[in-house]
PDB file of C-alpha atoms and ligand atoms in Angstrom:
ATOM      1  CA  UNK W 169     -14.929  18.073 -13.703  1.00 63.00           C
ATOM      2  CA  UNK W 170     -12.992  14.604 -13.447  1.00 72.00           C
ATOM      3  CA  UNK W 171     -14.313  11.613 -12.323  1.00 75.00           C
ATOM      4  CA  UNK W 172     -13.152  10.558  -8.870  1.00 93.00           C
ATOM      5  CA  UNK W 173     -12.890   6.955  -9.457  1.00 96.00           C
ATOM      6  CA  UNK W 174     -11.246   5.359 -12.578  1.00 97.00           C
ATOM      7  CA  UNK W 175     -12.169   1.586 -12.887  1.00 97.00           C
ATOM      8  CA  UNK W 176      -9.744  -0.871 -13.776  1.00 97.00           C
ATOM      9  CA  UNK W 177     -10.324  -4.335 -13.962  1.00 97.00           C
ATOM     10  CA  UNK W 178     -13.196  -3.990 -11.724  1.00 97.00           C
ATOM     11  CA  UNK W 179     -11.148  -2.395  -9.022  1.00 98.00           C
ATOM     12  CA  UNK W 180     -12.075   1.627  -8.470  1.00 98.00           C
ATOM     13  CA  UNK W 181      -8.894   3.685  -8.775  1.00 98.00           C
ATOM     14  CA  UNK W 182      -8.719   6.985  -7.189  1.00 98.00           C
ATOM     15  CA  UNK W 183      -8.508   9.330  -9.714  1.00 97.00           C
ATOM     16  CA  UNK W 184      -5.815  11.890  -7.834  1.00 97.00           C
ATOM     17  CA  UNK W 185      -2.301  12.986  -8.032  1.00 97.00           C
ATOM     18  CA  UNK W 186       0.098  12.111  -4.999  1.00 97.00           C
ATOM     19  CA  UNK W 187       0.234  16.043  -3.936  1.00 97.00           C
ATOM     20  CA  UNK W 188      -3.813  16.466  -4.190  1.00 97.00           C
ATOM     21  CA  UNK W 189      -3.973  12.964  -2.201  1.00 97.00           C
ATOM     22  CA  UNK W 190      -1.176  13.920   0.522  1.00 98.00           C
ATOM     23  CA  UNK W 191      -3.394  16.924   1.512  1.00 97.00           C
ATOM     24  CA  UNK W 192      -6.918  14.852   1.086  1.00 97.00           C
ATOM     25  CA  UNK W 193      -5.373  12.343   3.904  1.00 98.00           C
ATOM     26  CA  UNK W 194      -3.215  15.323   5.784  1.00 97.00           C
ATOM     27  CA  UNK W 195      -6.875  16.737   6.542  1.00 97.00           C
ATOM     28  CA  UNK W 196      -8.660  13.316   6.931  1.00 97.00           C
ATOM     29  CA  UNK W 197      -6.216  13.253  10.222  1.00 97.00           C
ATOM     30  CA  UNK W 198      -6.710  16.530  11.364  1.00 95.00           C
ATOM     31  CA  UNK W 199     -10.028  15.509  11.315  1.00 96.00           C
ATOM     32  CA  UNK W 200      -9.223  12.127  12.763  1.00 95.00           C
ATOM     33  CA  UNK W 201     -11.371  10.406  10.184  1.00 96.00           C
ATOM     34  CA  UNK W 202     -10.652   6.638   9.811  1.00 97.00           C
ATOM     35  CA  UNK W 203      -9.494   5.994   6.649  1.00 98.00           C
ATOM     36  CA  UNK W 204      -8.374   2.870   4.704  1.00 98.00           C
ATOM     37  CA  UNK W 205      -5.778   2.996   1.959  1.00 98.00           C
ATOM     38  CA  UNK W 206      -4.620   0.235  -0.334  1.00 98.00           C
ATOM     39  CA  UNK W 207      -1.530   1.085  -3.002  1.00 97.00           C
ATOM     40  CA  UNK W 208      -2.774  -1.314  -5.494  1.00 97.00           C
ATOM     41  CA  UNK W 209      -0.247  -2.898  -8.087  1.00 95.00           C
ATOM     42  CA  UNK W 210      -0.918  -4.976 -11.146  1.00 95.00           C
ATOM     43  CA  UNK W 211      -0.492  -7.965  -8.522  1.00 94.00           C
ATOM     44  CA  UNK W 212      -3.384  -6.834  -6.438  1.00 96.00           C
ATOM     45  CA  UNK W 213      -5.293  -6.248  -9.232  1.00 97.00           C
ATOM     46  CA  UNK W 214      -4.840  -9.726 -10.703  1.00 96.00           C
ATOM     47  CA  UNK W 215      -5.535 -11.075  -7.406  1.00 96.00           C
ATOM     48  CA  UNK W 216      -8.794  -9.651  -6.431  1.00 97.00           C
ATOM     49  CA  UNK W 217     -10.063 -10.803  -9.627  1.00 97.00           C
ATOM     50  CA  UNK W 218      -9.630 -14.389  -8.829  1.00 96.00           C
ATOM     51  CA  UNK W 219     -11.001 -13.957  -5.495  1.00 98.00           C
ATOM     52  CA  UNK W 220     -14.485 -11.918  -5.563  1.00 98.00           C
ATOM     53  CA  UNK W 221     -13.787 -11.400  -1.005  1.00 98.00           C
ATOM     54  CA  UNK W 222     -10.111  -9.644  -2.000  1.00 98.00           C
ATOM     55  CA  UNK W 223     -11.961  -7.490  -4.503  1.00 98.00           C
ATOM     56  CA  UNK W 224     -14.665  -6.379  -2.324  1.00 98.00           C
ATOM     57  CA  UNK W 225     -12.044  -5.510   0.637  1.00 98.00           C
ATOM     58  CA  UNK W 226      -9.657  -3.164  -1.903  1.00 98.00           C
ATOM     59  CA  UNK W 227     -13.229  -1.713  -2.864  1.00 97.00           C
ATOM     60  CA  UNK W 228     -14.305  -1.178   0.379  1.00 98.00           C
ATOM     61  CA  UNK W 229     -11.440   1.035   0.989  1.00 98.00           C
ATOM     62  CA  UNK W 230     -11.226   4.767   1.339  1.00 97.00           C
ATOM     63  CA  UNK W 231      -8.482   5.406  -1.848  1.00 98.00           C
ATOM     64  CA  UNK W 232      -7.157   2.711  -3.883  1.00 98.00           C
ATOM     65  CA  UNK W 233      -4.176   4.274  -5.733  1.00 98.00           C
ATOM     66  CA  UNK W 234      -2.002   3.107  -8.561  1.00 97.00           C
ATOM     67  CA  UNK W 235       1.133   1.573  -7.045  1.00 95.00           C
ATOM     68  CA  UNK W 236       2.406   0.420 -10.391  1.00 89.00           C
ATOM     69  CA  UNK W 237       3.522   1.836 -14.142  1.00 92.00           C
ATOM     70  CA  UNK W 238       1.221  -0.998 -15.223  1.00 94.00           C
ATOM     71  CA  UNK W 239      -1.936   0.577 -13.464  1.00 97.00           C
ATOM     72  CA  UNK W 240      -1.531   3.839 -15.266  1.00 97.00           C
ATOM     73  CA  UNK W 241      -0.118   2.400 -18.678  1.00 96.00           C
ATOM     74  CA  UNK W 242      -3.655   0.220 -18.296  1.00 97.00           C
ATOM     75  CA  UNK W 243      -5.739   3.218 -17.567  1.00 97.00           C
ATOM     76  CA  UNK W 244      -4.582   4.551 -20.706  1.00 97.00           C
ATOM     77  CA  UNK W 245      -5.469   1.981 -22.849  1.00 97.00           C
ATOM     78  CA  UNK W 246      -8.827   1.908 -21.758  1.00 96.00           C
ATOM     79  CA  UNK W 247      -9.426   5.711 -22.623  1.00 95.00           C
ATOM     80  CA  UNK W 248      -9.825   7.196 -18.994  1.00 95.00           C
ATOM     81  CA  UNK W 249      -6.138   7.788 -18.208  1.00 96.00           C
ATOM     82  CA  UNK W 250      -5.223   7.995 -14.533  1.00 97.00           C
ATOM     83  CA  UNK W 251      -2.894  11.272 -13.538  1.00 96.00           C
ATOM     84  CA  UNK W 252       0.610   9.136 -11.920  1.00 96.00           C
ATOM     85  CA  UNK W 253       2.133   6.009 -10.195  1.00 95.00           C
ATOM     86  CA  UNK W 254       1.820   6.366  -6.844  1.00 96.00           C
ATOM     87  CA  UNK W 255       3.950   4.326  -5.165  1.00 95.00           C
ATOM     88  CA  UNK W 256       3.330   2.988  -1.671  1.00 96.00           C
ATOM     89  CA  UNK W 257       6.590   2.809  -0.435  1.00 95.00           C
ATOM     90  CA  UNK W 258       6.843   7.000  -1.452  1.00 96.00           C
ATOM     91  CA  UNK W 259       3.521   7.637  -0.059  1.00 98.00           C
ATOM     92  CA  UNK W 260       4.443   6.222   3.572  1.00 98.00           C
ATOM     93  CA  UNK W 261       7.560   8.168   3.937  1.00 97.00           C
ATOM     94  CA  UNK W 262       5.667  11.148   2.897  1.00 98.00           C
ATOM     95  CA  UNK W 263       3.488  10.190   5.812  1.00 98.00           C
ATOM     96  CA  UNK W 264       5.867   9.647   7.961  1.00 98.00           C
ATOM     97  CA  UNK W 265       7.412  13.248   6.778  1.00 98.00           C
ATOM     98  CA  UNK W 266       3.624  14.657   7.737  1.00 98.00           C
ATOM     99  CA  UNK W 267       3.806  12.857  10.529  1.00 98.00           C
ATOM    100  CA  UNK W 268       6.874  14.041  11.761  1.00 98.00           C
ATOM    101  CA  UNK W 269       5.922  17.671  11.354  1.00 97.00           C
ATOM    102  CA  UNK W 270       2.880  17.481  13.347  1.00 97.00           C
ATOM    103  CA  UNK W 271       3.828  15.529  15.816  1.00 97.00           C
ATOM    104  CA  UNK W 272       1.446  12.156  14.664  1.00 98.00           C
ATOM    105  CA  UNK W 273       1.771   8.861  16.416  1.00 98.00           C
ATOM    106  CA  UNK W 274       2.287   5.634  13.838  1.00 98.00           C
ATOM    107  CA  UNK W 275       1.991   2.184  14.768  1.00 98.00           C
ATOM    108  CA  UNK W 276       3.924  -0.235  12.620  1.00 98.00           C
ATOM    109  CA  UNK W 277       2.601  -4.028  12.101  1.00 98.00           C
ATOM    110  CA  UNK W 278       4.771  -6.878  10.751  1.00 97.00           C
ATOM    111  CA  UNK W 279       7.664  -8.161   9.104  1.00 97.00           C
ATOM    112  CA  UNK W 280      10.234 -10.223  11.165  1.00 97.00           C
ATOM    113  CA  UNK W 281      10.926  -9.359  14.401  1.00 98.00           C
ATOM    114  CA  UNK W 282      14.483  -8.087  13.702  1.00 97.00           C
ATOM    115  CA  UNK W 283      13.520  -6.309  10.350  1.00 97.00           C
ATOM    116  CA  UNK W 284      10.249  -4.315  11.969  1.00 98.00           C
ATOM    117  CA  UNK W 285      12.385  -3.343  15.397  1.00 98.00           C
ATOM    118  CA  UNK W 286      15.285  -2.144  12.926  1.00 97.00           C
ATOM    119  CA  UNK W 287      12.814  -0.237  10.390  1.00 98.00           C
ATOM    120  CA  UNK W 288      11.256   1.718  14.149  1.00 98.00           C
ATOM    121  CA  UNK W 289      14.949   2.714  14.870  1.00 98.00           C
ATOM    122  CA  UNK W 290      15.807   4.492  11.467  1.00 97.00           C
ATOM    123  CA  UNK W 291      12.237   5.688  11.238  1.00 98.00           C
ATOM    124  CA  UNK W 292      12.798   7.240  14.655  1.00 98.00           C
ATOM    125  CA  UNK W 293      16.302   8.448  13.909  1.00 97.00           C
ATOM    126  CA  UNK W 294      14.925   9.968  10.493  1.00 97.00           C
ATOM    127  CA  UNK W 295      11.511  11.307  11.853  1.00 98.00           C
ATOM    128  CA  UNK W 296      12.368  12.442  15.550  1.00 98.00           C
ATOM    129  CA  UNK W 297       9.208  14.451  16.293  1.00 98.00           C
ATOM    130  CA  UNK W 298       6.905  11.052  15.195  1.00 98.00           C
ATOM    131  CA  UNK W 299       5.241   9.711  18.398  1.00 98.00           C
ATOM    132  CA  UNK W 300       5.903   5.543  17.765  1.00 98.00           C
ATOM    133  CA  UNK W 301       3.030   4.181  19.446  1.00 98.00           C
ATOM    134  CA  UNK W 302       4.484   1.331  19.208  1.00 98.00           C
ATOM    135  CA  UNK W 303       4.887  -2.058  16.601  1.00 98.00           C
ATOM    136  CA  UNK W 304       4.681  -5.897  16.345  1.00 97.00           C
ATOM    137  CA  UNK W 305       6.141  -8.175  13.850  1.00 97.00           C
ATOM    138  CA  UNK W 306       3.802 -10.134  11.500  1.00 97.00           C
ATOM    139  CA  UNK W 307       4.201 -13.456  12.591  1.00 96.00           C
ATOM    140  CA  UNK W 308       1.592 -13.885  15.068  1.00 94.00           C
ATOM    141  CA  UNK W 309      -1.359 -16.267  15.904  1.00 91.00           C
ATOM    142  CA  UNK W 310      -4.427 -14.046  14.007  1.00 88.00           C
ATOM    143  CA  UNK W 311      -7.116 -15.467  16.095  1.00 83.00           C
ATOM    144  CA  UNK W 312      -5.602 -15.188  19.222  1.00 79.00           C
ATOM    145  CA  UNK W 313      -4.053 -12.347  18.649  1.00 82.00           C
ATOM    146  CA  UNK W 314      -4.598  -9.385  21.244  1.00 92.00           C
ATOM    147  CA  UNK W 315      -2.994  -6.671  18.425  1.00 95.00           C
ATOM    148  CA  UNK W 316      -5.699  -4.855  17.563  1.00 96.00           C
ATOM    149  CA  UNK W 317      -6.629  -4.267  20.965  1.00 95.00           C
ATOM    150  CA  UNK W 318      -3.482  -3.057  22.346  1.00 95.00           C
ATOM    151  CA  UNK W 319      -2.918  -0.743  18.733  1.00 96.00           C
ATOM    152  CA  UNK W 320      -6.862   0.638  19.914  1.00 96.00           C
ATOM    153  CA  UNK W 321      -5.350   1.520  23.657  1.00 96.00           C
ATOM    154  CA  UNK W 322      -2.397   3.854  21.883  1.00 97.00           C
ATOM    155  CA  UNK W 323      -5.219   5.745  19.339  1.00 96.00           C
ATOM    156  CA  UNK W 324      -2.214   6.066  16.596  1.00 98.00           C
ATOM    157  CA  UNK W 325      -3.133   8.419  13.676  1.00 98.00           C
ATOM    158  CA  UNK W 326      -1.322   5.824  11.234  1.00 98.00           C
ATOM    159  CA  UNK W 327      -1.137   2.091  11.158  1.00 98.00           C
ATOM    160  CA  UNK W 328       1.537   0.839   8.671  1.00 98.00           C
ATOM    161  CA  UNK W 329       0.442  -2.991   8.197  1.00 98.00           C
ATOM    162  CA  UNK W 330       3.048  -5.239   6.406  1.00 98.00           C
ATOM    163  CA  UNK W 331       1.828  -8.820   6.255  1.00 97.00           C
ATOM    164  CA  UNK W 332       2.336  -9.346   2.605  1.00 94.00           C
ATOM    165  CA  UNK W 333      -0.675 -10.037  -0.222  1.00 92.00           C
ATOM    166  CA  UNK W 334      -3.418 -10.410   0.619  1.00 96.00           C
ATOM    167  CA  UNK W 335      -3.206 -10.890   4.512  1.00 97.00           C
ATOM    168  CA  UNK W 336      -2.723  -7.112   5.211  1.00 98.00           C
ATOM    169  CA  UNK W 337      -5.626  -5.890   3.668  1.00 98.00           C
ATOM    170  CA  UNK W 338      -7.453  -8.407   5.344  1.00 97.00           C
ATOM    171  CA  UNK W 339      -6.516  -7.614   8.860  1.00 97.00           C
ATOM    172  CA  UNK W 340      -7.266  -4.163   8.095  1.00 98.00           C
ATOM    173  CA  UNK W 341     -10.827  -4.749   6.591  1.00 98.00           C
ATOM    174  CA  UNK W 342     -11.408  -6.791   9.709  1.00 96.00           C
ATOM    175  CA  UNK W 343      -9.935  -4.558  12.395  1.00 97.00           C
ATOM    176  CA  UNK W 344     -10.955  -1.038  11.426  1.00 97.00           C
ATOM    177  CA  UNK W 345     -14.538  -1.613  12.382  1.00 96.00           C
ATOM    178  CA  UNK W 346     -13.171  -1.772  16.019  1.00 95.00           C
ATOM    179  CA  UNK W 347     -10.985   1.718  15.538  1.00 97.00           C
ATOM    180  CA  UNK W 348     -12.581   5.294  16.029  1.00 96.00           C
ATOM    181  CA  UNK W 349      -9.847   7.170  13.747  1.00 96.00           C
ATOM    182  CA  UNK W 350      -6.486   6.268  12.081  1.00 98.00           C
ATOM    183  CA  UNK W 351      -5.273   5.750   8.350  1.00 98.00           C
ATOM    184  CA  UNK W 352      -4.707   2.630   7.610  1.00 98.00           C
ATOM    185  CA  UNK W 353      -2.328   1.178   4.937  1.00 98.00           C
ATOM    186  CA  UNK W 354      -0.633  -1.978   4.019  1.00 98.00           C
ATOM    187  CA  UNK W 355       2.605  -1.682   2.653  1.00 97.00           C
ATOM    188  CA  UNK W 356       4.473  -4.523   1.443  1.00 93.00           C
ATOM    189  CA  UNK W 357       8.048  -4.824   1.803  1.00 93.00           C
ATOM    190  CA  UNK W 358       8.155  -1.348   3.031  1.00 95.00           C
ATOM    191  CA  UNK W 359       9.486  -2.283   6.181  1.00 97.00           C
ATOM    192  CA  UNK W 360      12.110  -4.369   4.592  1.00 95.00           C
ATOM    193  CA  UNK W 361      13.208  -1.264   2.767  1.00 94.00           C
ATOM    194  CA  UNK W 362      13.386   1.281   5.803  1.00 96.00           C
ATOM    195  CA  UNK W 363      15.034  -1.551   7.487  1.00 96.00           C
ATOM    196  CA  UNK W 364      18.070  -1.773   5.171  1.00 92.00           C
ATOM    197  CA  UNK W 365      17.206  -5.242   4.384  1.00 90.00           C
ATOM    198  CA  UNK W 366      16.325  -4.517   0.961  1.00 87.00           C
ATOM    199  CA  UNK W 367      17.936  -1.632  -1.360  1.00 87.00           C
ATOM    200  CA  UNK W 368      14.745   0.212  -3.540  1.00 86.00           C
ATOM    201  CA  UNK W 369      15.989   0.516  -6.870  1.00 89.00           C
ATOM    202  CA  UNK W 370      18.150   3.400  -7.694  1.00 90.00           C
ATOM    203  CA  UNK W 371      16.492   6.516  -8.465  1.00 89.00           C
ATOM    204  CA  UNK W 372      17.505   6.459 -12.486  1.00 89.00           C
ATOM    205  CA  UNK W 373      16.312   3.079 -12.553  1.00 89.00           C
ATOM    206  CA  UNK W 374      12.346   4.485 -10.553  1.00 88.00           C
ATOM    207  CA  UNK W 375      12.334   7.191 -13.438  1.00 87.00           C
ATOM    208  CA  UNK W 376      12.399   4.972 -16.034  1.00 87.00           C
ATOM    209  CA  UNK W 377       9.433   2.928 -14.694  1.00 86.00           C
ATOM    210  CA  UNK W 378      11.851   0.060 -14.604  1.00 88.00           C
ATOM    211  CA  UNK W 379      11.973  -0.398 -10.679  1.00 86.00           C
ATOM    212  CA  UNK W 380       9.479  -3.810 -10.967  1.00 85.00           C
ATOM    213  CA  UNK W 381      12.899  -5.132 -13.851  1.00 88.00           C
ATOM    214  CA  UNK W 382      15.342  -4.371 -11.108  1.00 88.00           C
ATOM    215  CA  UNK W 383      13.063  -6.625  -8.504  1.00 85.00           C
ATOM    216  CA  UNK W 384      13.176  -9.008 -11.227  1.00 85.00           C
ATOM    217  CA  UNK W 385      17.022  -8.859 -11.452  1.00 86.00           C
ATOM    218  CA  UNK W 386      17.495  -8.877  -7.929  1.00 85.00           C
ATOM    219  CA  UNK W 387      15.167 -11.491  -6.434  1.00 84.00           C
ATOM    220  CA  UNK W 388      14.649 -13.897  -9.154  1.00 83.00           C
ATOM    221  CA  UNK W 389      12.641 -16.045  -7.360  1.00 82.00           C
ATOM    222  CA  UNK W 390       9.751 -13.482  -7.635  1.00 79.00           C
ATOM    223  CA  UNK W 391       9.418 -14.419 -11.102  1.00 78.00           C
ATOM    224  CA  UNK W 392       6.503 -16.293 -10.688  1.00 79.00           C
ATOM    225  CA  UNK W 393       4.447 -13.073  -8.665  1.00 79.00           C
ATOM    226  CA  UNK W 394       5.709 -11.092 -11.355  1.00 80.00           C
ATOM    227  CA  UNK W 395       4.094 -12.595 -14.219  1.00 86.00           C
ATOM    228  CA  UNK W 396       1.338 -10.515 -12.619  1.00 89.00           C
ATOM    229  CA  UNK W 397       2.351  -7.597 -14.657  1.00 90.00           C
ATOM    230  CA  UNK W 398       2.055  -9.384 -18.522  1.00 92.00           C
ATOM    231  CA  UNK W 399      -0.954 -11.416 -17.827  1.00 94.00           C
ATOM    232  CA  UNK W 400      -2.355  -7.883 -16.417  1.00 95.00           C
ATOM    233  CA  UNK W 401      -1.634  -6.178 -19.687  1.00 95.00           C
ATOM    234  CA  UNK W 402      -3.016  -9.106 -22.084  1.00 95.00           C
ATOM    235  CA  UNK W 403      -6.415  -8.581 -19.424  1.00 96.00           C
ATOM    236  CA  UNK W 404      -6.305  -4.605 -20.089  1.00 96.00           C
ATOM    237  CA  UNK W 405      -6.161  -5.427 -23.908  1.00 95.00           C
ATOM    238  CA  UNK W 406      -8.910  -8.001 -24.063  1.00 95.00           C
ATOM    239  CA  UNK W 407     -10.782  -5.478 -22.040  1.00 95.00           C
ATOM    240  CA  UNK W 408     -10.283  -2.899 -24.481  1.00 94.00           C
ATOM    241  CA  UNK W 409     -11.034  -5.513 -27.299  1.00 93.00           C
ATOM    242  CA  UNK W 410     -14.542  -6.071 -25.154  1.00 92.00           C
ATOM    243  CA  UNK W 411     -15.620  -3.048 -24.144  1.00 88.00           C
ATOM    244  CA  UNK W 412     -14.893  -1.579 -28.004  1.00 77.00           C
ATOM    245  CA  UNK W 413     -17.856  -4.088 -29.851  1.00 58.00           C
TER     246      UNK W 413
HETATM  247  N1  UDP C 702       4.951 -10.779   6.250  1.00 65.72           N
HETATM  248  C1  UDP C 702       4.537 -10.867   7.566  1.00 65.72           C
HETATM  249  N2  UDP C 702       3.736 -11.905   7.940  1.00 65.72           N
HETATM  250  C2  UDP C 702       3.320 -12.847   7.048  1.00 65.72           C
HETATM  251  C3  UDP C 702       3.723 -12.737   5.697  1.00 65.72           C
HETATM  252  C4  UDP C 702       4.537 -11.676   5.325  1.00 65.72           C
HETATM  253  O1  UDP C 702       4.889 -10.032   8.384  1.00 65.72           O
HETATM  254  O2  UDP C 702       2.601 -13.751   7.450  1.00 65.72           O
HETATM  255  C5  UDP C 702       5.820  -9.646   5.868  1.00 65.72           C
HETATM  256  C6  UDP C 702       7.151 -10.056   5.274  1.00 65.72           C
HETATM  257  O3  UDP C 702       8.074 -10.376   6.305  1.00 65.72           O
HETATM  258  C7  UDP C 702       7.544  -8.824   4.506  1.00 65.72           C
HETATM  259  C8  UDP C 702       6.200  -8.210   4.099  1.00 65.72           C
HETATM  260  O4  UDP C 702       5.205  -8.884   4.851  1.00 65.72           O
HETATM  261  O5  UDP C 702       8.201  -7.912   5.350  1.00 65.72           O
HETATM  262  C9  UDP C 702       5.913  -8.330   2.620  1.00 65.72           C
HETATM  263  O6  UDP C 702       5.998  -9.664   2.281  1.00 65.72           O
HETATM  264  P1  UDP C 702       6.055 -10.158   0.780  1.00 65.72           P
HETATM  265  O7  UDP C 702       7.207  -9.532   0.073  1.00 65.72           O
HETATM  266  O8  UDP C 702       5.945 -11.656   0.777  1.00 65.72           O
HETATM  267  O9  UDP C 702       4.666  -9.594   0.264  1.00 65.72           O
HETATM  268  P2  UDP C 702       4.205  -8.605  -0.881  1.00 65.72           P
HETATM  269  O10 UDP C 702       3.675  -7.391  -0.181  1.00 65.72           O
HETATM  270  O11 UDP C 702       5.385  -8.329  -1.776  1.00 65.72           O
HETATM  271  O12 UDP C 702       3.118  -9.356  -1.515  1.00 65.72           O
END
């Protein structure tokens, strides 16, 4: 039998293919278990091992799955090889496909006002049979906020958070306590994607693995976040220099 968990860089990787994990979480609903999900990229990774409170939130989650070539080229070299990329933008619309088949509710949190009410209308016009329980851009006051009470009243079975690194994990680490079921997820620029906002790279380009070079080529100004990915890879080869002695 295979391990569950895979650890990478001191973050525990679900060991599962997106299929096997789409009916884990399809029955986790049915069930109405709560349930936490982070789709952790090489960025995440990098991050929550600079900041020991990150890394303890994506552990604390239910599944932690490899949102990144990087993840799985890493599990590789270090000998306990995880199945595929599982990419978070892919695994929400396959929610939202669930979703929309058994007639789910989904809350959706963040992103600019205009991007997030946009992203609701093709979601709707995609997904008719969804319930939207409703959705809130991300710029909001998080103390004061009254969100997570008024996402409780509506009981959604999925809450999409998109607040960016690493403020969406942290809402959700600090807000699920308060919920009695739902799967939670962060997810990026999802919404800027469903939104039109932001094209996804073209499918050749996602085959290839090469969808974090056509970020690159597109928004230069992410250079800097994206140096994530090298200085991940010189960490998976010092760790495989470490752990061989
Ligand atoms: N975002 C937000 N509130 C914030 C910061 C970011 O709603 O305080 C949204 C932002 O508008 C975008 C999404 O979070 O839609 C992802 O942001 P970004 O690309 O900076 O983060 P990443 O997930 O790539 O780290």
């Amino acid at each position: 039998m295979r391990n569950s968990k895979i650890n990478i860089l001191n973050i525990d990787f679900e060991n599962i293919t997106k299929n096997e994990l789409l009916l884990r979480l399809r029955d986790y609903i049915s069930e109405r278990k709560k349930t936490f999900v982070v789709t952790a990229n090489p960025e995440i990774v990098m991050y929550a091992n600079q900041d020991n409170k990150y890394q303890s939130i994506i552990n604390s989650a239910d599944f932690v799955i490899a949102d990144g070539i990087g993840v799985v080229i890493g599990s590789k070299v270090l000998g306990s090889p995880l199945p595929e990329r599982i990419a978070g933008f892919d695994l929400m619309v396959e929610l939202l496909k669930l979703g929309n088949e058994n007639g789910w509710s989904a809350y959706f949190l963040g992103s600019k006002k205009d991007v997030i009410e946009k992203a609701v209308q093709n979601i709707h016009h995609s997904f008719p049979s969804l319930q939207i329980a409703g959705w809130h851009d991300g710029y909001f006051n998080w103390e004061a906020s009254t969100i997570p009470e008024e996402i409780r009243e509506k009981k959604p079975d999925l809450i999409f958070v998109a607040l960016g690194l690493p403020r969406q994990e942290k809402w959700i680490y600090e807000n699920i306590g308060g919920f009695e079921n739902g799967l939670f997820m962060g997810v990026g620029g999802s919404f800027d994607v469903l939104s039109g906002t932001v094209k996804r790279a073209p499918i050749v380009w996602q085959k290839l693995n090469l969808e974090w070079l056509y970020r690159l080529l597109k928004q230069p100004s992410r250079w800097k976040r994206m140096l994530a990915l090298p200085l991940f890879m010189v960490k998976i080869f010092r760790e495989k220099l470490r752990t061989k002695k």
